[in-house]
Tab-separated table of C-alpha atoms and ligand atoms in Angstrom:
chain	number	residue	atom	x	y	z
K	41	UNK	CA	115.880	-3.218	57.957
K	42	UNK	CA	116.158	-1.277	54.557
K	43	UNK	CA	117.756	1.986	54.632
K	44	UNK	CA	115.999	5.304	53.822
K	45	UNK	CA	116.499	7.175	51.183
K	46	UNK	CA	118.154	9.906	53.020
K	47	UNK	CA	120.482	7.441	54.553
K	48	UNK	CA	121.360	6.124	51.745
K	49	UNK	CA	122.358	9.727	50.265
K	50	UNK	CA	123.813	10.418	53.477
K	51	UNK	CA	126.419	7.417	53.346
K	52	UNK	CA	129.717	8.243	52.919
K	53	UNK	CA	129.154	11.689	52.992
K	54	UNK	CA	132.550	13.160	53.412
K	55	UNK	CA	133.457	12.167	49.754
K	56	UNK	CA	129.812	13.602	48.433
K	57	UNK	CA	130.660	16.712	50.398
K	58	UNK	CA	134.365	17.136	48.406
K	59	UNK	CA	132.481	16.219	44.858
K	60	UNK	CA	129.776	19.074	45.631
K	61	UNK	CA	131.995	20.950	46.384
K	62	UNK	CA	133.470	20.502	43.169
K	63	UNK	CA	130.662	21.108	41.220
K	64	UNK	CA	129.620	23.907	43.055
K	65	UNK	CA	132.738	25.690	41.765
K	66	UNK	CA	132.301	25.023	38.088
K	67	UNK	CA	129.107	25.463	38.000
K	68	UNK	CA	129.630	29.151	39.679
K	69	UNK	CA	132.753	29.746	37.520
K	70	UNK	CA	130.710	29.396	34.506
K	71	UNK	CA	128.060	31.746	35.684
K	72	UNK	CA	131.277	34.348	36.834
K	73	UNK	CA	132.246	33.796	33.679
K	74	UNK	CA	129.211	34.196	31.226
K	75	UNK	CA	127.278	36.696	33.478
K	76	UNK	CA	130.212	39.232	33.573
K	77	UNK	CA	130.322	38.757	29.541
K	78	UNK	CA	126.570	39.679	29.688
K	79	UNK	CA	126.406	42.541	31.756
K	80	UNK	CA	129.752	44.263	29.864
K	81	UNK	CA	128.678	46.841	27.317
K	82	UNK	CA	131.784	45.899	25.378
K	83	UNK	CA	130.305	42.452	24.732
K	84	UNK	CA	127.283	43.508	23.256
K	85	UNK	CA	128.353	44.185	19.427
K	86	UNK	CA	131.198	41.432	19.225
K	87	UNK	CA	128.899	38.826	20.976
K	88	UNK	CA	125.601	39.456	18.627
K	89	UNK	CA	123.594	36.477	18.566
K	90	UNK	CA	125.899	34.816	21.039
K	91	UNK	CA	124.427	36.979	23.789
K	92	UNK	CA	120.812	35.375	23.413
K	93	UNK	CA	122.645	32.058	23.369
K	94	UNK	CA	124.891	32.838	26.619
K	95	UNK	CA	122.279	34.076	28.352
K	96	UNK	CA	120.031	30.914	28.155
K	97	UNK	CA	123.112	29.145	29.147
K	98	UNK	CA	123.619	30.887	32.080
K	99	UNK	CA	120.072	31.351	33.126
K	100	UNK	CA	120.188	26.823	32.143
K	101	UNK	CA	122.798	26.303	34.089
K	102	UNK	CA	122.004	28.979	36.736
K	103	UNK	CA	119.318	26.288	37.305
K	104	UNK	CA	121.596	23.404	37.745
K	105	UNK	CA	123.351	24.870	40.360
K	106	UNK	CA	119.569	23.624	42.653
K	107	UNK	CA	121.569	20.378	42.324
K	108	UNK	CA	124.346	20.704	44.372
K	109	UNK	CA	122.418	23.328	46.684
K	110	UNK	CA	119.643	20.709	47.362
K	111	UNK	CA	122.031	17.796	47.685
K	112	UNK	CA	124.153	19.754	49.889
K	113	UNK	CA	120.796	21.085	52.185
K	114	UNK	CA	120.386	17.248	52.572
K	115	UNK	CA	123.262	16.651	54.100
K	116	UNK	CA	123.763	19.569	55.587
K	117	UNK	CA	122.448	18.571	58.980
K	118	UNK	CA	125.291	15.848	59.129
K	119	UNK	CA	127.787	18.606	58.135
K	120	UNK	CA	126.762	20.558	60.841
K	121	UNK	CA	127.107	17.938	63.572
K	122	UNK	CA	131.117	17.677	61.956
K	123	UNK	CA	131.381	21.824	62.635
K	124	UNK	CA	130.360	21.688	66.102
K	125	UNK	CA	132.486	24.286	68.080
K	126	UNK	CA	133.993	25.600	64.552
K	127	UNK	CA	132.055	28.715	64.354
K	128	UNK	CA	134.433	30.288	61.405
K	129	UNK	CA	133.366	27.607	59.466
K	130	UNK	CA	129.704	27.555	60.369
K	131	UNK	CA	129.549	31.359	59.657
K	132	UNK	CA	131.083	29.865	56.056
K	133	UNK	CA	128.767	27.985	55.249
K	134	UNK	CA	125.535	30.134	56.178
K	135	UNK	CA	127.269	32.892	53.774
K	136	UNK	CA	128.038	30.480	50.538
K	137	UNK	CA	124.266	29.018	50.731
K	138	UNK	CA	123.354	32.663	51.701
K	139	UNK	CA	124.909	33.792	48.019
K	140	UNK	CA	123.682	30.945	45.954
K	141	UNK	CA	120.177	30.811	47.037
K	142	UNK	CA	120.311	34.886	47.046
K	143	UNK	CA	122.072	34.670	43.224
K	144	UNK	CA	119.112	31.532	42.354
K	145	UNK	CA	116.032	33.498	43.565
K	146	UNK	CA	116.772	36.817	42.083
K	147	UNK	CA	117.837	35.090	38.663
K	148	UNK	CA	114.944	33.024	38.576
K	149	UNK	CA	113.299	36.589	38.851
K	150	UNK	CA	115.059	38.635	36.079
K	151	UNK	CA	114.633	34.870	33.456
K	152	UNK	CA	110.559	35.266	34.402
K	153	UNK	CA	110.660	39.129	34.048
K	154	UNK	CA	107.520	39.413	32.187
K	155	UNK	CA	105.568	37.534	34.838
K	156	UNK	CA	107.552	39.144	37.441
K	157	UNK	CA	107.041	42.866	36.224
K	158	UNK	CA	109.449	45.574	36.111
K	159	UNK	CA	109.309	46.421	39.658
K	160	UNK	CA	110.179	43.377	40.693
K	161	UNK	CA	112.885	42.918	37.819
K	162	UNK	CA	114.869	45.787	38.939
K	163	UNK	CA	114.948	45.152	42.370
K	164	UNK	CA	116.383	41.644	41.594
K	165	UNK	CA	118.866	42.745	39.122
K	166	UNK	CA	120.590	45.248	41.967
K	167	UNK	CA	120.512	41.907	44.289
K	168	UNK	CA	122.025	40.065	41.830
K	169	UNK	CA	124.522	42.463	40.947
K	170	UNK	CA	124.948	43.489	44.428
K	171	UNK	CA	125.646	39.746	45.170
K	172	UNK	CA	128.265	39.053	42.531
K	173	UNK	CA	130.008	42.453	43.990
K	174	UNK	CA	130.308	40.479	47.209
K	175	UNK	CA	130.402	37.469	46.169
K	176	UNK	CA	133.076	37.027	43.322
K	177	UNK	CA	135.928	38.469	45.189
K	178	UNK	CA	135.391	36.334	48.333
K	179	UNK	CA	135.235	33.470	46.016
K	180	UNK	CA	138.438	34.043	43.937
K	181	UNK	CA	140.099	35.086	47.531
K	182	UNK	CA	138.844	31.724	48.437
K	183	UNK	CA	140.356	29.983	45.376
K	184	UNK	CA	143.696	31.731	45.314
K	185	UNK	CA	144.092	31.323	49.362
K	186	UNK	CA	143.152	27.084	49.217
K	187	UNK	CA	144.648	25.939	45.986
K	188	UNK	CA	146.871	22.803	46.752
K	189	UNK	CA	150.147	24.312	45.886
K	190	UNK	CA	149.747	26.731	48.751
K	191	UNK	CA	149.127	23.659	51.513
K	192	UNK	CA	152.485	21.674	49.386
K	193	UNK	CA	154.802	23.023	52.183
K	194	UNK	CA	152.827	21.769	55.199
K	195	UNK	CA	151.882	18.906	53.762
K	196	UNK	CA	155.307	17.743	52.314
K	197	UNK	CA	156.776	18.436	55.931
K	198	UNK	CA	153.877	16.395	57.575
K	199	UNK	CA	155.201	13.481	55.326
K	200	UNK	CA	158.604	13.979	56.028
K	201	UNK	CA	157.669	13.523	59.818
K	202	UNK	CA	155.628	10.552	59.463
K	203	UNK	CA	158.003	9.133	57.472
K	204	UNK	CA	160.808	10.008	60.438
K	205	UNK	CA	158.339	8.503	62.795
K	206	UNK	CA	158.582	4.855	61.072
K	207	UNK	CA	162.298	5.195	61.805
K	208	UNK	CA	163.578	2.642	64.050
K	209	UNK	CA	165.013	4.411	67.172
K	210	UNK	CA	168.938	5.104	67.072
K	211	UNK	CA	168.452	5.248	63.434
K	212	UNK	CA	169.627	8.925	62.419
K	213	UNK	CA	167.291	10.871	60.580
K	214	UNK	CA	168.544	12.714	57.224
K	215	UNK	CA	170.806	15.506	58.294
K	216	UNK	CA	168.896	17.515	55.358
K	217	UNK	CA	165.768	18.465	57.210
K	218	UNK	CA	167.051	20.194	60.209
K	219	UNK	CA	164.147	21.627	62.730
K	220	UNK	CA	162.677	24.727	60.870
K	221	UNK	CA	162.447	27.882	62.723
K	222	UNK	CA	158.646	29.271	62.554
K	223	UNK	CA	158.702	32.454	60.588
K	224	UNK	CA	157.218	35.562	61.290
K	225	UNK	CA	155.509	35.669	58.039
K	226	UNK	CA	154.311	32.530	56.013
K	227	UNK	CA	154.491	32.103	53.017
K	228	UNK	CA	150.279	31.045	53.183
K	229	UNK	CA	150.067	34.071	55.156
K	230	UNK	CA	151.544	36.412	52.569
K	231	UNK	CA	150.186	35.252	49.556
K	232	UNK	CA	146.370	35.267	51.605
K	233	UNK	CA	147.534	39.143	52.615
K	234	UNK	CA	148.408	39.797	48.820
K	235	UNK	CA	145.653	38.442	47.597
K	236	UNK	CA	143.417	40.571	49.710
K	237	UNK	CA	144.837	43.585	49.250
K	238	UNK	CA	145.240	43.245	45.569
K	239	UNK	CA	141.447	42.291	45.367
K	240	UNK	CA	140.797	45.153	47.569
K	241	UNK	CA	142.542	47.689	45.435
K	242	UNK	CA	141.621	46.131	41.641
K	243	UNK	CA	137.799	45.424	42.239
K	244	UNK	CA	137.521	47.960	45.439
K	245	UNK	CA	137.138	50.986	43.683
K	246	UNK	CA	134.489	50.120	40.423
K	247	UNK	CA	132.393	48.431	43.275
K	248	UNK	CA	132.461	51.895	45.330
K	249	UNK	CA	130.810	53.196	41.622
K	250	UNK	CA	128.710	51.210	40.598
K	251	UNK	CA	127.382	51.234	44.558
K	252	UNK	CA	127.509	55.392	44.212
K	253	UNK	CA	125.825	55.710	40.824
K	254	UNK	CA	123.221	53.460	42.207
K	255	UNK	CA	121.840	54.819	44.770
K	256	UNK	CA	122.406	58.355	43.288
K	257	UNK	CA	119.815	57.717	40.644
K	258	UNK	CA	120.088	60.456	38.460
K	259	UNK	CA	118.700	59.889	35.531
K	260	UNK	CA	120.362	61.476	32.335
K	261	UNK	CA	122.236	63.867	34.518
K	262	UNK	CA	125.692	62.073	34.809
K	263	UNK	CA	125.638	62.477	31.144
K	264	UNK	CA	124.716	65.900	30.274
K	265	UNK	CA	128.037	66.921	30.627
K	266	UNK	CA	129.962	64.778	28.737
K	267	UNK	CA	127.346	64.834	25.758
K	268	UNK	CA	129.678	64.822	23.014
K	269	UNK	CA	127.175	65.889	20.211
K	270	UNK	CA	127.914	69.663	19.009
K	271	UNK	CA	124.379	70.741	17.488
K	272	UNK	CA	123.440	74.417	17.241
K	273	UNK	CA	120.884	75.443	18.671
K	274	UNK	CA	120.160	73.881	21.679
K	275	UNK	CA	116.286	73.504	21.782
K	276	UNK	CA	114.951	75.002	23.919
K	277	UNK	CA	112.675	73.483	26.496
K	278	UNK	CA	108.850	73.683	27.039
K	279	UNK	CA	107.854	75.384	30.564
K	280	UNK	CA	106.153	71.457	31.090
K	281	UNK	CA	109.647	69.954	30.854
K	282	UNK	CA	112.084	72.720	32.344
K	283	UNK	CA	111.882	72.139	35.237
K	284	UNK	CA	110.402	68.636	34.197
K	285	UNK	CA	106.870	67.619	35.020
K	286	UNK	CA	107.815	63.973	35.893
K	287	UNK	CA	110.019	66.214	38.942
K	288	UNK	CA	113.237	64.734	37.118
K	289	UNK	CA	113.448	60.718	36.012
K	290	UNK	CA	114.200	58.123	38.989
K	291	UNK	CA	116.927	55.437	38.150
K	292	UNK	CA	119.745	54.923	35.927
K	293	UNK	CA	120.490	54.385	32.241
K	294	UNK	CA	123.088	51.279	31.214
K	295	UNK	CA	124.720	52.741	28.404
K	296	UNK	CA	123.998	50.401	25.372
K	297	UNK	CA	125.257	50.163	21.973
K	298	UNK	CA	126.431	47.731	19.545
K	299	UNK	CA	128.495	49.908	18.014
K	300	UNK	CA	130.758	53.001	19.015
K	301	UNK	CA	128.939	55.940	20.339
K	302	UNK	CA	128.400	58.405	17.060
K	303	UNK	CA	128.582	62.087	17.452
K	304	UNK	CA	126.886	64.662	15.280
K	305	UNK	CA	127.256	68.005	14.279
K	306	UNK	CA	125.030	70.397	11.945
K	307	UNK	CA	127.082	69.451	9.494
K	308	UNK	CA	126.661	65.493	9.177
K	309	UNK	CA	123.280	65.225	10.802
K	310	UNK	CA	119.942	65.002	8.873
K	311	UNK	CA	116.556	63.657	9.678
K	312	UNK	CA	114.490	61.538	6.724
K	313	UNK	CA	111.018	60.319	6.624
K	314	UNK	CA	111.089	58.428	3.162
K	315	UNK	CA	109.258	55.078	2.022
K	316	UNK	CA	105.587	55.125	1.261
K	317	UNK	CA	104.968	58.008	2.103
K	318	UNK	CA	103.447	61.123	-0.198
K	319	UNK	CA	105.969	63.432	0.079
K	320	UNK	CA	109.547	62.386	1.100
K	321	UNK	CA	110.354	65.175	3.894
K	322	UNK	CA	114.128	65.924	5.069
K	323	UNK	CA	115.404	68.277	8.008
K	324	UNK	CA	118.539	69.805	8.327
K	325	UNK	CA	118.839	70.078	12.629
K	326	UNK	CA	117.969	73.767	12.463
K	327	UNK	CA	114.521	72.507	10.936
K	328	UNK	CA	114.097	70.072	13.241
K	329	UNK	CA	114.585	72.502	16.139
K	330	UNK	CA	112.117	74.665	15.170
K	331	UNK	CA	109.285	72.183	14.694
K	332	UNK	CA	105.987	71.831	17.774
K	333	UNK	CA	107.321	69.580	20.146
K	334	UNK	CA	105.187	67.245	23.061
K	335	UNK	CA	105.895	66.962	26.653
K	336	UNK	CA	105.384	63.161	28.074
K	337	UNK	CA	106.153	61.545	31.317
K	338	UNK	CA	106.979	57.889	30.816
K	339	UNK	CA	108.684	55.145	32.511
K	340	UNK	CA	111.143	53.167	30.652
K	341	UNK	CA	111.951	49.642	30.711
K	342	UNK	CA	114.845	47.594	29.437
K	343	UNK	CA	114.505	43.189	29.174
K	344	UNK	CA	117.597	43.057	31.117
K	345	UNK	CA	115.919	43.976	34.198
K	346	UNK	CA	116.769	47.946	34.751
K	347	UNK	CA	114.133	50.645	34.585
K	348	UNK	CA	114.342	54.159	34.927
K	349	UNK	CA	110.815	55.516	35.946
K	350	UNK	CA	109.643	59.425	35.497
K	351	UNK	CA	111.069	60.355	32.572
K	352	UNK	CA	110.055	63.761	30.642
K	353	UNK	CA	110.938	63.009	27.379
K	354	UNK	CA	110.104	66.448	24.916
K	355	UNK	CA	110.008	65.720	21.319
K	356	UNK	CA	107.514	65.159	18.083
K	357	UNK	CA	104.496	62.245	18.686
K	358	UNK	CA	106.060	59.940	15.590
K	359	UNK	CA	102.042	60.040	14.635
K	360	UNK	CA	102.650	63.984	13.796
K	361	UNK	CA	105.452	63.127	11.635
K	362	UNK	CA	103.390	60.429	9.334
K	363	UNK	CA	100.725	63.034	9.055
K	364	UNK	CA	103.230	65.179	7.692
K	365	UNK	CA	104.946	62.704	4.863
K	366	UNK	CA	101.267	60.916	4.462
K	367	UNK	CA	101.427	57.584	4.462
K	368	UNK	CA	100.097	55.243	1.508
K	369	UNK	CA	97.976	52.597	2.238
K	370	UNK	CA	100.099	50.240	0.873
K	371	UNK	CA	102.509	50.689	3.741
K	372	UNK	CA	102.524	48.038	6.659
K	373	UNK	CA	105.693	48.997	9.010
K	374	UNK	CA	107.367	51.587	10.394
K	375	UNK	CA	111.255	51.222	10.037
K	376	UNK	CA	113.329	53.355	12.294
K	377	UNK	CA	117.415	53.461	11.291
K	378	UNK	CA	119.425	54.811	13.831
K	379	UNK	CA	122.672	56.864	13.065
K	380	UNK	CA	125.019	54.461	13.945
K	381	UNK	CA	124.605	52.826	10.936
K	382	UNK	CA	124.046	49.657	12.467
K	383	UNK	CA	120.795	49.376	14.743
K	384	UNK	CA	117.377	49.456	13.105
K	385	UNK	CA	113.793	48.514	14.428
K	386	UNK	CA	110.401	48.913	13.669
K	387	UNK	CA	107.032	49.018	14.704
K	388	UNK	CA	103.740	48.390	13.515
K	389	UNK	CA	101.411	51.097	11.537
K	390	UNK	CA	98.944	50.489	14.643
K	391	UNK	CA	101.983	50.705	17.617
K	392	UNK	CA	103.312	53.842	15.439
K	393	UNK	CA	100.296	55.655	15.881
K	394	UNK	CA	99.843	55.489	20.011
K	395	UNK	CA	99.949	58.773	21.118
K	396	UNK	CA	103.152	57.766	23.520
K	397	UNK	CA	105.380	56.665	20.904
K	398	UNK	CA	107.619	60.145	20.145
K	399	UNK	CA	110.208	61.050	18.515
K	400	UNK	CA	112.368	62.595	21.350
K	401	UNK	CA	114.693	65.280	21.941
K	402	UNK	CA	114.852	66.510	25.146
K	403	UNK	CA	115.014	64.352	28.360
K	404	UNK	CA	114.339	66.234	32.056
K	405	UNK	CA	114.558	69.514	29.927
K	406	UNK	CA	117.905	68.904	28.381
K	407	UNK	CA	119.204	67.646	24.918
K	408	UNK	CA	119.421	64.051	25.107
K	409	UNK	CA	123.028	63.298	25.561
K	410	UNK	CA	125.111	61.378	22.710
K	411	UNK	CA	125.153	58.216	25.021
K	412	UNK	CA	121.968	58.117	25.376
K	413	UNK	CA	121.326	58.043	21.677
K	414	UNK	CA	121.050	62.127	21.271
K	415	UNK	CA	120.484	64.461	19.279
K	416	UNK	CA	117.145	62.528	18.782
K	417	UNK	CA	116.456	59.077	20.292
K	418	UNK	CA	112.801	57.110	19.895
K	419	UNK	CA	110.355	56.369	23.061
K	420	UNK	CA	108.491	53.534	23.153
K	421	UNK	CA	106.916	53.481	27.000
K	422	UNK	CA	105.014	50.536	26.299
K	423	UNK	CA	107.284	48.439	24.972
K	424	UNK	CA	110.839	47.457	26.117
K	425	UNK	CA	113.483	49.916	25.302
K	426	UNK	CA	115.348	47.549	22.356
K	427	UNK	CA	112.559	49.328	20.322
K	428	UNK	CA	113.438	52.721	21.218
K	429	UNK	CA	116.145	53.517	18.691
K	430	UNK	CA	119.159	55.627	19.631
K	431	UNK	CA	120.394	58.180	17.366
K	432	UNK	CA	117.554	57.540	14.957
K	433	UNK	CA	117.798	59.831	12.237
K	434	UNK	CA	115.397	57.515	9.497
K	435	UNK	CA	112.038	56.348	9.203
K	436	UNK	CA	110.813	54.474	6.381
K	437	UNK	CA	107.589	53.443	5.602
K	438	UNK	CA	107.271	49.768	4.279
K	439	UNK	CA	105.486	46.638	2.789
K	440	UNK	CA	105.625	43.571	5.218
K	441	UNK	CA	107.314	42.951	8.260
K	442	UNK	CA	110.496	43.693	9.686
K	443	UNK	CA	112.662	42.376	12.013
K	444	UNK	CA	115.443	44.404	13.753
K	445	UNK	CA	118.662	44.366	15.501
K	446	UNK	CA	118.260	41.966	18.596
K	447	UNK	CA	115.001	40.496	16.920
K	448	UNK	CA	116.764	39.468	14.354
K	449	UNK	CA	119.635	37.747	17.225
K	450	UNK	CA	116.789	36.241	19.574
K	451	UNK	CA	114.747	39.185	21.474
K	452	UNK	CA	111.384	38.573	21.113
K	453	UNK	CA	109.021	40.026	18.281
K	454	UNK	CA	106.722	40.751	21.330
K	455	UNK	CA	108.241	43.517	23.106
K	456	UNK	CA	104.764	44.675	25.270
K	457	UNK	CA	105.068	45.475	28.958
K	458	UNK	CA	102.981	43.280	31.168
K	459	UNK	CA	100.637	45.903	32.099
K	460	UNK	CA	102.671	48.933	31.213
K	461	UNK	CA	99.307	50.954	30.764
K	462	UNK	CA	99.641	54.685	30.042
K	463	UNK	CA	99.327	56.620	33.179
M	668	LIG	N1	121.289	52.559	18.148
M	668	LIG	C1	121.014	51.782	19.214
M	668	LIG	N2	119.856	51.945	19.865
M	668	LIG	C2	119.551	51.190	20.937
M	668	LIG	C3	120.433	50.182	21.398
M	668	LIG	C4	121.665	50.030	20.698
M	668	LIG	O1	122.494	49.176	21.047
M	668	LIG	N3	121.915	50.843	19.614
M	668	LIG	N4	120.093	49.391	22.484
M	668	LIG	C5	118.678	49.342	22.854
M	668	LIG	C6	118.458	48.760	24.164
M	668	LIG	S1	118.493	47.069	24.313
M	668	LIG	C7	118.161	49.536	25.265
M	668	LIG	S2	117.771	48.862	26.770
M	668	LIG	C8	118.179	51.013	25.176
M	668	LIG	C9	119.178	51.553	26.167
M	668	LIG	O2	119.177	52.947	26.156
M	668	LIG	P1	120.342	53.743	26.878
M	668	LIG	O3	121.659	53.256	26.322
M	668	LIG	O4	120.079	55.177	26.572
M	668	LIG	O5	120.252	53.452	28.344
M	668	LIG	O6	118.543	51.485	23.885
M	668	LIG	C10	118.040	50.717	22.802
M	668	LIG	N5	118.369	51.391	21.579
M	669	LIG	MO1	117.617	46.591	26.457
């Protein structure tokens, strides 16, 4: 009778199980190790380009890891037979297949954000994160506590007794290995202890954070005050956004830059709308302070998955300020340069000119802190928030196209929210 094909996968299952087993941990050490370069700010401006390229690798091989999953599911009835009675085990393996099907489905969510939508992005980038909180540490606990020179003792005394038990009786057994007394404390037993408490203690803490600030939500809060910028004065807030009309923005901002975070004073800041325009214009910050500002509620979306919704952002609509310089007909693009020296985007004379795209300098009725890109930041609701520019403090009107920072490293020219339509 021919074998099925499950039988056939089934056979000699003990040595598939080790080899999955295997795999499964490279396979999850390379997505340890390239998602925890992806999320950290710090990797942003030394990786450049390489951060498009890691994260198709990890989202590529975050899809490989089906293989061993599947191949293990197919076996896993067998497997279960073996654990009868072994509930510690059992409880095991529900947990790992728990993780990786919990890490698969909520990356396979954040890769297909656009179809998936905001909503659905952020709430799978907290389970994904939430997961590798959990996860990572019982894994490296795992891989510190079973690592073959920690079984070497038992297993070199399990030799020396079989090999004693070949001994012909009468024959005397080396006087070397007397009969060791069991100790209080193993060895296996301390190191597993250690390496508990010292994950405990190192990763403990941060995860108690990044838990905190996440269900806090607060918006720009954290950072008002730490806002390093020292600009005098303060503007002062609309009665729309003090207290805001959005009733103060739900979620929280990832800090990103690709650079260090500049601060600004009277003295080195400056704002320039140059190009083709009419009339080049140039504000000192007390200038700037005093022009008509907008109030706008607006949610606001980043490609990596995070949103933070009700915002009331107070600023100048960027249309007001191309009125002002007038801008030739020759000119195609907007350029934005932010203050950092670094960062630059652009948009369309058409995107430019919706009436939600502003130049923005108070958030939930306060300055826009420095890490958020204060004094003055652009907002670009309908788009994903690579376009909005932090510390912008240039626009210049140009011929052609442009390509910016991340555009320029892999993000996509597109940057539209599915259905992001103005409320
Ligand atoms: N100057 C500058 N602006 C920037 C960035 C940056 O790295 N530098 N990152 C962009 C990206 S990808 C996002 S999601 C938002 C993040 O804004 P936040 O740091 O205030 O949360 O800023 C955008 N503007
Ligand atoms: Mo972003």
């Amino acid at each position: 009778m021919k074998t099925s094909w499950l039988s056939r996968i089934r056979k000699g299952y003990g040595k598939k199980l080790t080899s999955i087993h295997a795999w499964n941990a490279w396979i999850v050490l390379f997505l340890s190790l390239s998602g925890l370069l992806l999320v950290g700010g710090f990797w942003r401006e030394i990786l450049g380009a390489g951060r498009v390229w890691l994260k198709w690798a990890h989202i590529g091989v975050g899809i490989v890891l089906l293989i061993p999953v599947v191949y293990y599911l197919l076996l896993a009835a067998k497997h279960w037979k073996r654990l009868k009675g072994r509930t510690g085990q059992k409880a095991n393996v529900v947990f790992v297949l728990f993780l990786l099907l919990g890490w698969l489905v909520s990356g396979i969510v954040l890769w297909q954000f656009r179809l998936a939508g905001p909503r659905a992005a952020n709430a799978a980038l907290f389970i994904h994160d939430l997961l590798t909180w959990i996860g990572l540490p019982v894994m490296i606990y795992h891989s510190i506590t079973r690592t073959k020179w920690l079984k070497e003792p038992q297993r070199r005394a399990l030799s020396v007794e079989a090999a004693n038990s070949h001994r012909p009786a009468g024959d005397k057994a080396p006087a070397a290995l007397p009969e060791a007394p069991q100790p209080l404390y193993t060895r296996r037993g301390f190191i597993k202890a250690a390496a508990g408490a010292g994950l405990a203690l190192t990763l403990g803490p941060t995860f108690l954070s990044w838990l905190n600030k996440t269900m806090q939500s607060t918006g720009s809060t954290g950072f008002v005050a730490s806002n390093a910028n020292a600009l005098v004065p303060e503007p002062v807030p609309l009665p729309d956004s003090s207290p805001p009309l959005g009733g103060g923005a739900q979620g929280n901002f990832r800090v990103y830059t690709v650079t260090d975070i500049p601060t600004f004073d009277n003295s080195n800041w400056s704002f320039t709308v140059d190009g083709l325009v009419d009339q080049k214009l140039e504000w000192s910050w007390e200038e700037f302070v005093a022009m008509n500002r907008e109030v706008q509620v607006s949610d606001f979306h980043c490609v990596t998955g995070w949103s933070v919704y009700q915002n009331t952002w107070e600023g100048i609509p960027l249309s007001k300020l191309l009125d002002l310089a007038g801008v030739q007909s020759k000119a195609q693009t907007v350029k934005f340069y932010s203050g950092d020296g670094v960062y630059t985007d652009s948009l369309t004379m058409e995107q430019a000119r919706m009436d939600d795209v502003m130049v923005a300098v108070l958030h939930d009725g306060k300055p826009i802190p420095s890490q958020l890109g204060g004094p003055v930041r652009l907002v670009t609701p309908q788009m994903y928030a690579y376009k909005s520019v932090k510390w912008l403090n240039r626009i210049e009107l140009i011929e052609g196209d442009y390509s910016g920072y991340w555009e320029v490293r892999g993000y996509d020219k597109d940057a539209w929210i599915p259905d992001a339509k103005k409320s």
